[in-house]
PDB file of C-alpha atoms and ligand atoms in Angstrom:
ATOM      1  CA  MET A   1     140.744  83.492 115.055  1.00 39.00           C
ATOM      2  CA  ALA A   2     137.667  84.659 116.910  1.00 42.00           C
ATOM      3  CA  THR A   3     136.989  88.372 116.674  1.00 41.00           C
ATOM      4  CA  ALA A   4     136.629  90.164 119.975  1.00 43.00           C
ATOM      5  CA  VAL A   5     133.172  91.559 120.668  1.00 44.00           C
ATOM      6  CA  PRO A   6     133.379  95.340 120.330  1.00 47.00           C
ATOM      7  CA  PRO A   7     132.357  97.025 123.558  1.00 53.00           C
ATOM      8  CA  ALA A   8     128.653  97.829 123.555  1.00 59.00           C
ATOM      9  CA  ALA A   9     129.339 101.125 125.317  1.00 53.00           C
ATOM     10  CA  SER A  10     130.298 103.000 122.177  1.00 68.00           C
ATOM     11  CA  ARG A  11     127.631 101.394 120.046  1.00 94.00           C
ATOM     12  CA  ILE A  12     124.203 102.610 119.051  1.00 98.00           C
ATOM     13  CA  ALA A  13     121.154 100.358 119.062  1.00 98.00           C
ATOM     14  CA  VAL A  14     118.064 101.697 117.302  1.00 98.00           C
ATOM     15  CA  VAL A  15     114.771 100.108 118.380  1.00 98.00           C
ATOM     16  CA  THR A  16     111.537 100.768 116.496  1.00 98.00           C
ATOM     17  CA  GLY A  17     108.141 100.497 118.148  1.00 98.00           C
ATOM     18  CA  ALA A  18     109.854 101.282 121.451  1.00 98.00           C
ATOM     19  CA  SER A  19     106.807 102.938 123.036  1.00 98.00           C
ATOM     20  CA  GLY A  20     105.610  99.733 124.687  1.00 97.00           C
ATOM     21  CA  GLY A  21     105.594  95.948 124.709  1.00 98.00           C
ATOM     22  CA  ILE A  22     108.479  94.052 123.121  1.00 98.00           C
ATOM     23  CA  GLY A  23     110.109  97.239 121.782  1.00 98.00           C
ATOM     24  CA  ALA A  24     110.273  98.975 125.150  1.00 98.00           C
ATOM     25  CA  ALA A  25     111.460  95.791 126.876  1.00 98.00           C
ATOM     26  CA  THR A  26     114.151  95.305 124.212  1.00 98.00           C
ATOM     27  CA  ALA A  27     115.342  98.893 124.616  1.00 98.00           C
ATOM     28  CA  ARG A  28     115.669  98.283 128.362  1.00 98.00           C
ATOM     29  CA  ARG A  29     117.615  95.054 127.854  1.00 98.00           C
ATOM     30  CA  LEU A  30     119.987  96.582 125.307  1.00 98.00           C
ATOM     31  CA  ALA A  31     120.541  99.636 127.504  1.00 98.00           C
ATOM     32  CA  GLU A  32     121.397  97.277 130.360  1.00 97.00           C
ATOM     33  CA  ALA A  33     123.818  95.467 128.021  1.00 96.00           C
ATOM     34  CA  GLY A  34     125.579  98.820 127.589  1.00 96.00           C
ATOM     35  CA  TYR A  35     124.266 100.002 124.229  1.00 97.00           C
ATOM     36  CA  ARG A  36     123.391 103.638 123.594  1.00 97.00           C
ATOM     37  CA  VAL A  37     119.772 103.070 122.752  1.00 98.00           C
ATOM     38  CA  VAL A  38     117.743 105.211 120.407  1.00 98.00           C
ATOM     39  CA  LEU A  39     114.028 104.724 120.989  1.00 98.00           C
ATOM     40  CA  THR A  40     111.714 105.369 118.093  1.00 98.00           C
ATOM     41  CA  ALA A  41     107.928 105.204 117.838  1.00 98.00           C
ATOM     42  CA  ARG A  42     105.109 107.497 116.858  1.00 98.00           C
ATOM     43  CA  ARG A  43     104.142 108.245 120.460  1.00 97.00           C
ATOM     44  CA  LYS A  44     106.638 110.870 121.572  1.00 98.00           C
ATOM     45  CA  ASP A  45     105.493 111.078 125.200  1.00 98.00           C
ATOM     46  CA  ARG A  46     106.001 107.366 125.820  1.00 98.00           C
ATOM     47  CA  ILE A  47     109.462 107.066 124.318  1.00 98.00           C
ATOM     48  CA  GLU A  48     110.572 110.276 126.021  1.00 98.00           C
ATOM     49  CA  ALA A  49     109.402 108.930 129.384  1.00 98.00           C
ATOM     50  CA  LEU A  50     111.281 105.663 128.822  1.00 98.00           C
ATOM     51  CA  ALA A  51     114.424 107.500 127.668  1.00 98.00           C
ATOM     52  CA  GLU A  52     114.290 109.643 130.815  1.00 98.00           C
ATOM     53  CA  GLU A  53     113.814 106.585 133.013  1.00 98.00           C
ATOM     54  CA  LEU A  54     116.773 104.785 131.412  1.00 98.00           C
ATOM     55  CA  THR A  55     118.963 107.883 131.586  1.00 98.00           C
ATOM     56  CA  ALA A  56     118.104 108.344 135.282  1.00 98.00           C
ATOM     57  CA  ALA A  57     119.207 104.736 135.823  1.00 98.00           C
ATOM     58  CA  GLY A  58     122.612 105.597 134.369  1.00 97.00           C
ATOM     59  CA  HIS A  59     122.069 104.310 130.829  1.00 97.00           C
ATOM     60  CA  SER A  60     122.401 106.152 127.545  1.00 97.00           C
ATOM     61  CA  ALA A  61     119.009 106.584 125.886  1.00 98.00           C
ATOM     62  CA  THR A  62     117.436 109.093 123.546  1.00 98.00           C
ATOM     63  CA  ALA A  63     113.971 109.330 122.031  1.00 98.00           C
ATOM     64  CA  TYR A  64     113.242 110.121 118.387  1.00 98.00           C
ATOM     65  CA  PRO A  65     109.590 110.240 117.332  1.00 98.00           C
ATOM     66  CA  LEU A  66     109.261 108.384 114.023  1.00 98.00           C
ATOM     67  CA  ASP A  67     106.647 106.742 111.839  1.00 98.00           C
ATOM     68  CA  VAL A  68     108.464 103.844 110.169  1.00 98.00           C
ATOM     69  CA  THR A  69     106.162 104.026 107.142  1.00 98.00           C
ATOM     70  CA  ASP A  70     107.222 107.621 106.400  1.00 98.00           C
ATOM     71  CA  ARG A  71     110.281 107.148 104.197  1.00 98.00           C
ATOM     72  CA  ALA A  72     111.288 110.811 104.102  1.00 98.00           C
ATOM     73  CA  ALA A  73     111.225 110.941 107.912  1.00 98.00           C
ATOM     74  CA  VAL A  74     113.209 107.689 108.134  1.00 98.00           C
ATOM     75  CA  ASP A  75     115.865 109.034 105.738  1.00 98.00           C
ATOM     76  CA  GLU A  76     116.104 112.218 107.779  1.00 98.00           C
ATOM     77  CA  PHE A  77     116.440 110.124 110.970  1.00 98.00           C
ATOM     78  CA  ALA A  78     119.311 108.135 109.425  1.00 98.00           C
ATOM     79  CA  THR A  79     121.346 111.299 108.827  1.00 97.00           C
ATOM     80  CA  ALA A  80     121.731 111.637 112.620  1.00 95.00           C
ATOM     81  CA  PHE A  81     124.215 108.731 112.705  1.00 96.00           C
ATOM     82  CA  ARG A  82     127.679 107.993 111.381  1.00 96.00           C
ATOM     83  CA  THR A  83     127.508 104.366 112.473  1.00 97.00           C
ATOM     84  CA  VAL A  84     124.841 102.134 114.003  1.00 98.00           C
ATOM     85  CA  GLY A  85     125.626  98.850 115.721  1.00 97.00           C
ATOM     86  CA  VAL A  86     122.177  97.338 116.005  1.00 98.00           C
ATOM     87  CA  LEU A  87     118.829  97.944 114.352  1.00 98.00           C
ATOM     88  CA  VAL A  88     115.861  96.189 115.933  1.00 98.00           C
ATOM     89  CA  ASN A  89     112.901  96.254 113.556  1.00 98.00           C
ATOM     90  CA  ASN A  90     110.113  95.695 116.026  1.00 98.00           C
ATOM     91  CA  ALA A  91     107.375  98.132 114.931  1.00 98.00           C
ATOM     92  CA  GLY A  92     104.342  96.383 113.524  1.00 97.00           C
ATOM     93  CA  GLY A  93     101.302  94.546 114.713  1.00 97.00           C
ATOM     94  CA  ALA A  94      98.021  92.926 113.784  1.00 97.00           C
ATOM     95  CA  LEU A  95      94.695  94.397 112.746  1.00 97.00           C
ATOM     96  CA  GLY A  96      91.632  92.180 112.780  1.00 97.00           C
ATOM     97  CA  ALA A  97      91.164  88.413 112.850  1.00 97.00           C
ATOM     98  CA  ASP A  98      88.651  88.054 110.054  1.00 97.00           C
ATOM     99  CA  PRO A  99      88.489  85.216 107.566  1.00 98.00           C
ATOM    100  CA  VAL A 100      89.863  85.839 104.087  1.00 98.00           C
ATOM    101  CA  ALA A 101      86.279  86.036 102.812  1.00 98.00           C
ATOM    102  CA  THR A 102      85.481  89.128 104.855  1.00 98.00           C
ATOM    103  CA  GLY A 103      88.792  90.689 105.913  1.00 97.00           C
ATOM    104  CA  ASP A 104      89.199  94.434 105.402  1.00 98.00           C
ATOM    105  CA  PRO A 105      91.657  95.153 102.551  1.00 98.00           C
ATOM    106  CA  GLN A 106      92.658  98.384 104.292  1.00 98.00           C
ATOM    107  CA  ASP A 107      93.726  96.392 107.371  1.00 98.00           C
ATOM    108  CA  TRP A 108      95.811  94.135 105.119  1.00 98.00           C
ATOM    109  CA  ARG A 109      97.440  97.178 103.505  1.00 98.00           C
ATOM    110  CA  THR A 110      98.200  98.795 106.857  1.00 98.00           C
ATOM    111  CA  MET A 111      99.729  95.585 108.208  1.00 98.00           C
ATOM    112  CA  TYR A 112     101.921  95.237 105.128  1.00 98.00           C
ATOM    113  CA  GLU A 113     102.999  98.874 105.437  1.00 98.00           C
ATOM    114  CA  THR A 114     103.974  98.681 109.111  1.00 98.00           C
ATOM    115  CA  ASN A 115     105.372  95.148 109.323  1.00 98.00           C
ATOM    116  CA  VAL A 116     107.134  94.955 105.950  1.00 98.00           C
ATOM    117  CA  ILE A 117     107.631  98.407 104.421  1.00 98.00           C
ATOM    118  CA  GLY A 118     108.500  99.871 107.827  1.00 98.00           C
ATOM    119  CA  THR A 119     111.199  97.223 108.256  1.00 98.00           C
ATOM    120  CA  LEU A 120     112.362  97.812 104.675  1.00 99.00           C
ATOM    121  CA  ASN A 121     112.562 101.586 105.203  1.00 98.00           C
ATOM    122  CA  LEU A 122     114.679 101.394 108.357  1.00 98.00           C
ATOM    123  CA  THR A 123     116.877  98.617 107.020  1.00 99.00           C
ATOM    124  CA  GLN A 124     117.603 100.415 103.742  1.00 98.00           C
ATOM    125  CA  ALA A 125     118.235 103.740 105.450  1.00 98.00           C
ATOM    126  CA  LEU A 126     120.555 102.329 108.130  1.00 98.00           C
ATOM    127  CA  LEU A 127     122.361  99.566 106.222  1.00 98.00           C
ATOM    128  CA  PRO A 128     125.287 101.843 105.233  1.00 98.00           C
ATOM    129  CA  LYS A 129     125.635 102.862 108.902  1.00 97.00           C
ATOM    130  CA  LEU A 130     125.496  99.249 110.074  1.00 97.00           C
ATOM    131  CA  ASP A 131     128.174  98.405 107.523  1.00 97.00           C
ATOM    132  CA  ALA A 132     130.257 101.362 108.682  1.00 96.00           C
ATOM    133  CA  SER A 133     130.165 100.069 112.270  1.00 96.00           C
ATOM    134  CA  GLY A 134     132.279  97.095 111.190  1.00 96.00           C
ATOM    135  CA  ASP A 135     129.956  94.762 113.112  1.00 96.00           C
ATOM    136  CA  GLY A 136     126.324  95.554 112.490  1.00 97.00           C
ATOM    137  CA  THR A 137     123.232  93.568 113.367  1.00 98.00           C
ATOM    138  CA  VAL A 138     119.775  93.810 111.851  1.00 98.00           C
ATOM    139  CA  VAL A 139     117.090  92.183 113.957  1.00 98.00           C
ATOM    140  CA  VAL A 140     113.671  91.487 112.483  1.00 98.00           C
ATOM    141  CA  VAL A 141     111.085  90.763 115.150  1.00 98.00           C
ATOM    142  CA  SER A 142     108.690  88.710 113.065  1.00 98.00           C
ATOM    143  CA  SER A 143     106.293  86.189 114.576  1.00 98.00           C
ATOM    144  CA  THR A 144     105.384  82.543 114.451  1.00 98.00           C
ATOM    145  CA  ALA A 145     102.732  83.982 112.105  1.00 98.00           C
ATOM    146  CA  GLY A 146     105.624  84.458 109.685  1.00 98.00           C
ATOM    147  CA  HIS A 147     106.058  80.702 109.490  1.00 98.00           C
ATOM    148  CA  ALA A 148     102.622  79.073 109.558  1.00 98.00           C
ATOM    149  CA  THR A 149      99.082  80.247 109.054  1.00 98.00           C
ATOM    150  CA  TYR A 150      95.930  79.973 111.139  1.00 98.00           C
ATOM    151  CA  GLU A 151      92.255  80.663 110.514  1.00 98.00           C
ATOM    152  CA  GLY A 152      91.440  84.333 110.841  1.00 97.00           C
ATOM    153  CA  GLY A 153      95.091  85.279 110.643  1.00 97.00           C
ATOM    154  CA  ALA A 154      95.722  85.630 106.914  1.00 98.00           C
ATOM    155  CA  GLY A 155      96.302  89.396 106.721  1.00 98.00           C
ATOM    156  CA  TYR A 156      98.777  89.351 109.595  1.00 98.00           C
ATOM    157  CA  VAL A 157     100.268  86.023 108.532  1.00 98.00           C
ATOM    158  CA  ALA A 158     100.867  87.365 105.008  1.00 98.00           C
ATOM    159  CA  ALA A 159     102.583  90.473 106.374  1.00 98.00           C
ATOM    160  CA  LYS A 160     104.757  88.504 108.793  1.00 98.00           C
ATOM    161  CA  HIS A 161     105.712  86.062 106.024  1.00 98.00           C
ATOM    162  CA  GLY A 162     106.843  89.202 104.178  1.00 98.00           C
ATOM    163  CA  ALA A 163     109.015  90.259 107.118  1.00 98.00           C
ATOM    164  CA  HIS A 164     110.479  86.743 107.301  1.00 98.00           C
ATOM    165  CA  VAL A 165     111.300  86.751 103.581  1.00 98.00           C
ATOM    166  CA  LEU A 166     112.903  90.174 103.873  1.00 98.00           C
ATOM    167  CA  ALA A 167     115.238  88.841 106.597  1.00 98.00           C
ATOM    168  CA  GLU A 168     116.081  85.638 104.701  1.00 98.00           C
ATOM    169  CA  THR A 169     116.766  87.449 101.441  1.00 99.00           C
ATOM    170  CA  LEU A 170     118.822  90.214 103.013  1.00 99.00           C
ATOM    171  CA  ARG A 171     121.029  87.600 104.709  1.00 98.00           C
ATOM    172  CA  LEU A 172     121.754  86.032 101.327  1.00 98.00           C
ATOM    173  CA  GLU A 173     122.393  89.351  99.644  1.00 98.00           C
ATOM    174  CA  ILE A 174     124.811  90.875 102.138  1.00 98.00           C
ATOM    175  CA  VAL A 175     126.834  87.806 103.049  1.00 98.00           C
ATOM    176  CA  GLY A 176     130.490  88.815 103.196  1.00 98.00           C
ATOM    177  CA  ARG A 177     129.665  92.218 104.638  1.00 98.00           C
ATOM    178  CA  PRO A 178     130.041  92.810 108.398  1.00 97.00           C
ATOM    179  CA  VAL A 179     126.309  92.742 109.136  1.00 98.00           C
ATOM    180  CA  ARG A 180     124.312  89.909 110.677  1.00 98.00           C
ATOM    181  CA  VAL A 181     120.614  89.377 110.022  1.00 98.00           C
ATOM    182  CA  ILE A 182     118.719  87.855 112.923  1.00 98.00           C
ATOM    183  CA  GLU A 183     115.039  86.946 112.949  1.00 99.00           C
ATOM    184  CA  ILE A 184     113.240  86.476 116.242  1.00 98.00           C
ATOM    185  CA  ALA A 185     109.818  84.850 115.808  1.00 98.00           C
ATOM    186  CA  PRO A 186     107.699  85.028 118.964  1.00 98.00           C
ATOM    187  CA  GLY A 187     104.502  83.051 119.453  1.00 98.00           C
ATOM    188  CA  MET A 188     101.921  84.013 122.061  1.00 97.00           C
ATOM    189  CA  VAL A 189     103.115  87.072 123.935  1.00 98.00           C
ATOM    190  CA  LYS A 190     100.840  88.925 126.325  1.00 95.00           C
ATOM    191  CA  THR A 191     101.499  92.644 126.113  1.00 95.00           C
ATOM    192  CA  GLU A 192      99.267  95.525 127.108  1.00 91.00           C
ATOM    193  CA  GLU A 193      98.473  96.437 123.508  1.00 95.00           C
ATOM    194  CA  PHE A 194      98.980  93.716 120.868  1.00 96.00           C
ATOM    195  CA  ALA A 195      95.593  91.971 121.146  1.00 95.00           C
ATOM    196  CA  LEU A 196      93.756  95.175 122.088  1.00 95.00           C
ATOM    197  CA  THR A 197      94.966  96.862 118.906  1.00 96.00           C
ATOM    198  CA  ARG A 198      94.139  93.789 116.863  1.00 97.00           C
ATOM    199  CA  PHE A 199      90.540  93.879 118.056  1.00 96.00           C
ATOM    200  CA  GLY A 200      90.059  97.650 117.752  1.00 96.00           C
ATOM    201  CA  GLY A 201      90.116  98.232 121.517  1.00 96.00           C
ATOM    202  CA  ASP A 202      87.656  95.434 122.387  1.00 96.00           C
ATOM    203  CA  ALA A 203      89.065  94.309 125.759  1.00 96.00           C
ATOM    204  CA  GLU A 204      86.864  91.215 125.972  1.00 96.00           C
ATOM    205  CA  LYS A 205      88.014  89.854 122.614  1.00 96.00           C
ATOM    206  CA  ALA A 206      91.593  90.709 123.506  1.00 96.00           C
ATOM    207  CA  ALA A 207      91.347  88.859 126.820  1.00 95.00           C
ATOM    208  CA  ARG A 208      89.971  85.761 125.058  1.00 95.00           C
ATOM    209  CA  VAL A 209      93.257  85.339 123.177  1.00 94.00           C
ATOM    210  CA  TYR A 210      95.014  84.459 126.448  1.00 95.00           C
ATOM    211  CA  GLU A 211      92.084  82.810 128.226  1.00 96.00           C
ATOM    212  CA  GLY A 212      93.179  79.807 130.306  1.00 96.00           C
ATOM    213  CA  VAL A 213      96.779  80.032 129.098  1.00 96.00           C
ATOM    214  CA  ALA A 214      98.846  79.627 132.247  1.00 94.00           C
ATOM    215  CA  GLU A 215     101.812  81.705 131.229  1.00 96.00           C
ATOM    216  CA  PRO A 216     101.906  83.431 127.877  1.00 98.00           C
ATOM    217  CA  LEU A 217     105.312  84.939 127.109  1.00 98.00           C
ATOM    218  CA  THR A 218     105.949  88.436 128.412  1.00 98.00           C
ATOM    219  CA  ALA A 219     107.534  91.256 126.424  1.00 98.00           C
ATOM    220  CA  ASP A 220     110.630  90.795 128.565  1.00 98.00           C
ATOM    221  CA  ASP A 221     110.885  87.093 127.656  1.00 98.00           C
ATOM    222  CA  VAL A 222     111.159  88.119 124.018  1.00 98.00           C
ATOM    223  CA  ALA A 223     113.492  91.032 124.774  1.00 98.00           C
ATOM    224  CA  ASP A 224     115.730  88.539 126.560  1.00 98.00           C
ATOM    225  CA  THR A 225     116.044  86.439 123.396  1.00 98.00           C
ATOM    226  CA  VAL A 226     116.729  89.541 121.285  1.00 98.00           C
ATOM    227  CA  ALA A 227     119.455  90.693 123.662  1.00 98.00           C
ATOM    228  CA  TRP A 228     120.942  87.206 123.825  1.00 98.00           C
ATOM    229  CA  ALA A 229     121.065  86.861 120.033  1.00 98.00           C
ATOM    230  CA  VAL A 230     122.536  90.347 119.572  1.00 98.00           C
ATOM    231  CA  THR A 231     125.250  89.848 122.189  1.00 97.00           C
ATOM    232  CA  ARG A 232     126.670  86.636 120.663  1.00 97.00           C
ATOM    233  CA  PRO A 233     130.181  87.075 119.220  1.00 96.00           C
ATOM    234  CA  PRO A 234     130.109  88.841 115.825  1.00 96.00           C
ATOM    235  CA  HIS A 235     130.822  85.693 113.821  1.00 97.00           C
ATOM    236  CA  VAL A 236     127.779  83.927 115.327  1.00 98.00           C
ATOM    237  CA  ASN A 237     124.562  84.626 113.410  1.00 98.00           C
ATOM    238  CA  ILE A 238     121.376  83.392 115.032  1.00 98.00           C
ATOM    239  CA  ASP A 239     119.439  83.155 111.765  1.00 98.00           C
ATOM    240  CA  LEU A 240     116.073  82.394 113.301  1.00 98.00           C
ATOM    241  CA  LEU A 241     114.900  81.939 116.838  1.00 98.00           C
ATOM    242  CA  VAL A 242     111.329  80.769 117.442  1.00 98.00           C
ATOM    243  CA  VAL A 243     110.112  81.371 120.978  1.00 98.00           C
ATOM    244  CA  ARG A 244     106.764  80.305 122.383  1.00 98.00           C
ATOM    245  CA  PRO A 245     105.259  79.755 125.815  1.00 98.00           C
ATOM    246  CA  ARG A 246     105.364  76.143 126.988  1.00 98.00           C
ATOM    247  CA  ALA A 247     101.569  76.031 126.719  1.00 97.00           C
ATOM    248  CA  GLN A 248     101.691  76.723 122.967  1.00 98.00           C
ATOM    249  CA  ALA A 249     102.806  73.830 120.759  1.00 97.00           C
ATOM    250  CA  SER A 250     101.858  75.520 117.484  1.00 97.00           C
ATOM    251  CA  ASN A 251      99.853  78.507 116.262  1.00 97.00           C
ATOM    252  CA  THR A 252      96.713  76.390 116.536  1.00 96.00           C
ATOM    253  CA  LYS A 253      97.562  74.078 119.439  1.00 97.00           C
ATOM    254  CA  VAL A 254      97.389  75.919 122.742  1.00 97.00           C
ATOM    255  CA  HIS A 255      96.781  74.348 126.142  1.00 98.00           C
ATOM    256  CA  ARG A 256      94.036  76.229 127.984  1.00 97.00           C
ATOM    257  CA  GLU A 257      93.146  75.394 131.550  1.00 95.00           C
ATOM    258  CA  THR A 258      89.444  75.211 132.203  1.00 87.00           C
ATOM    259  CA  ARG A 259      87.963  75.943 135.607  1.00 68.00           C
TER     260      ARG A 259
HETATM  261  C1  LIG B 301     101.779  87.120 117.459  1.00 70.08           C
HETATM  262  C2  LIG B 301     101.471  85.674 117.353  1.00 70.08           C
HETATM  263  O1  LIG B 301      99.573  83.971 117.213  1.00 70.08           O
HETATM  264  O2  LIG B 301      98.909  86.292 117.422  1.00 70.08           O
HETATM  265  O3  LIG B 301     102.712  87.569 116.554  1.00 70.08           O
HETATM  266  O4  LIG B 301      99.804  85.486 115.349  1.00 70.08           O
HETATM  267  S1  LIG B 301      99.871  85.382 116.807  1.00 70.08           S
END
């Protein structure tokens, strides 16, 4: 017999990296779906502003400043909850686009820390609470970089492969428990910060990533897939959802319009 979907209203959804881009858009979507959203990110002012905006719109939203790589802080954060319905591991990002021959090892380390260890920290700390909810969902927002490589991408690709493996392995290990593990792997998404951060604030280099691409995905396009996957009935596990703009056939095959 199909299990009824528990009402979102009483359920908490924690979103990491909620200060902008996909994280902020996902928090909005989940709030609209009725979840009590908890926004986390390092930038307190941004998550507080979003929490206020969502609250003013009649949703339930709170902000909790958090660095996902700080395990002690993550453990302390977890004590705030008895149960958690949804954890969206979105915090992460890319640094640099150098070839393997010249890439900065510190960038590689930082990417591993944020994309993999950050996801590990939150998942470990909240897994008992997700279990306790009776119907928990862990979402890992990975990337198409977690599935295939491209020149200049190795540091980020390695980290995102790590996030992908974490999701796959966790799903095997906790089967039988009331927690789903969903991986959403977006391709080219144009957000205000992803490419800018990758290129150390160089706006020209950042703009080149999307040059001639008619319609890269937006943060909301990805948030829509996260919300869709999360709101399926509890027995339905969307293991992996790859989402790209129509103009992108693979990580290395992108249609660019020339003027
Ligand atoms: C973002 C996709 O192509 O920049 O996660 O690696 S890509």
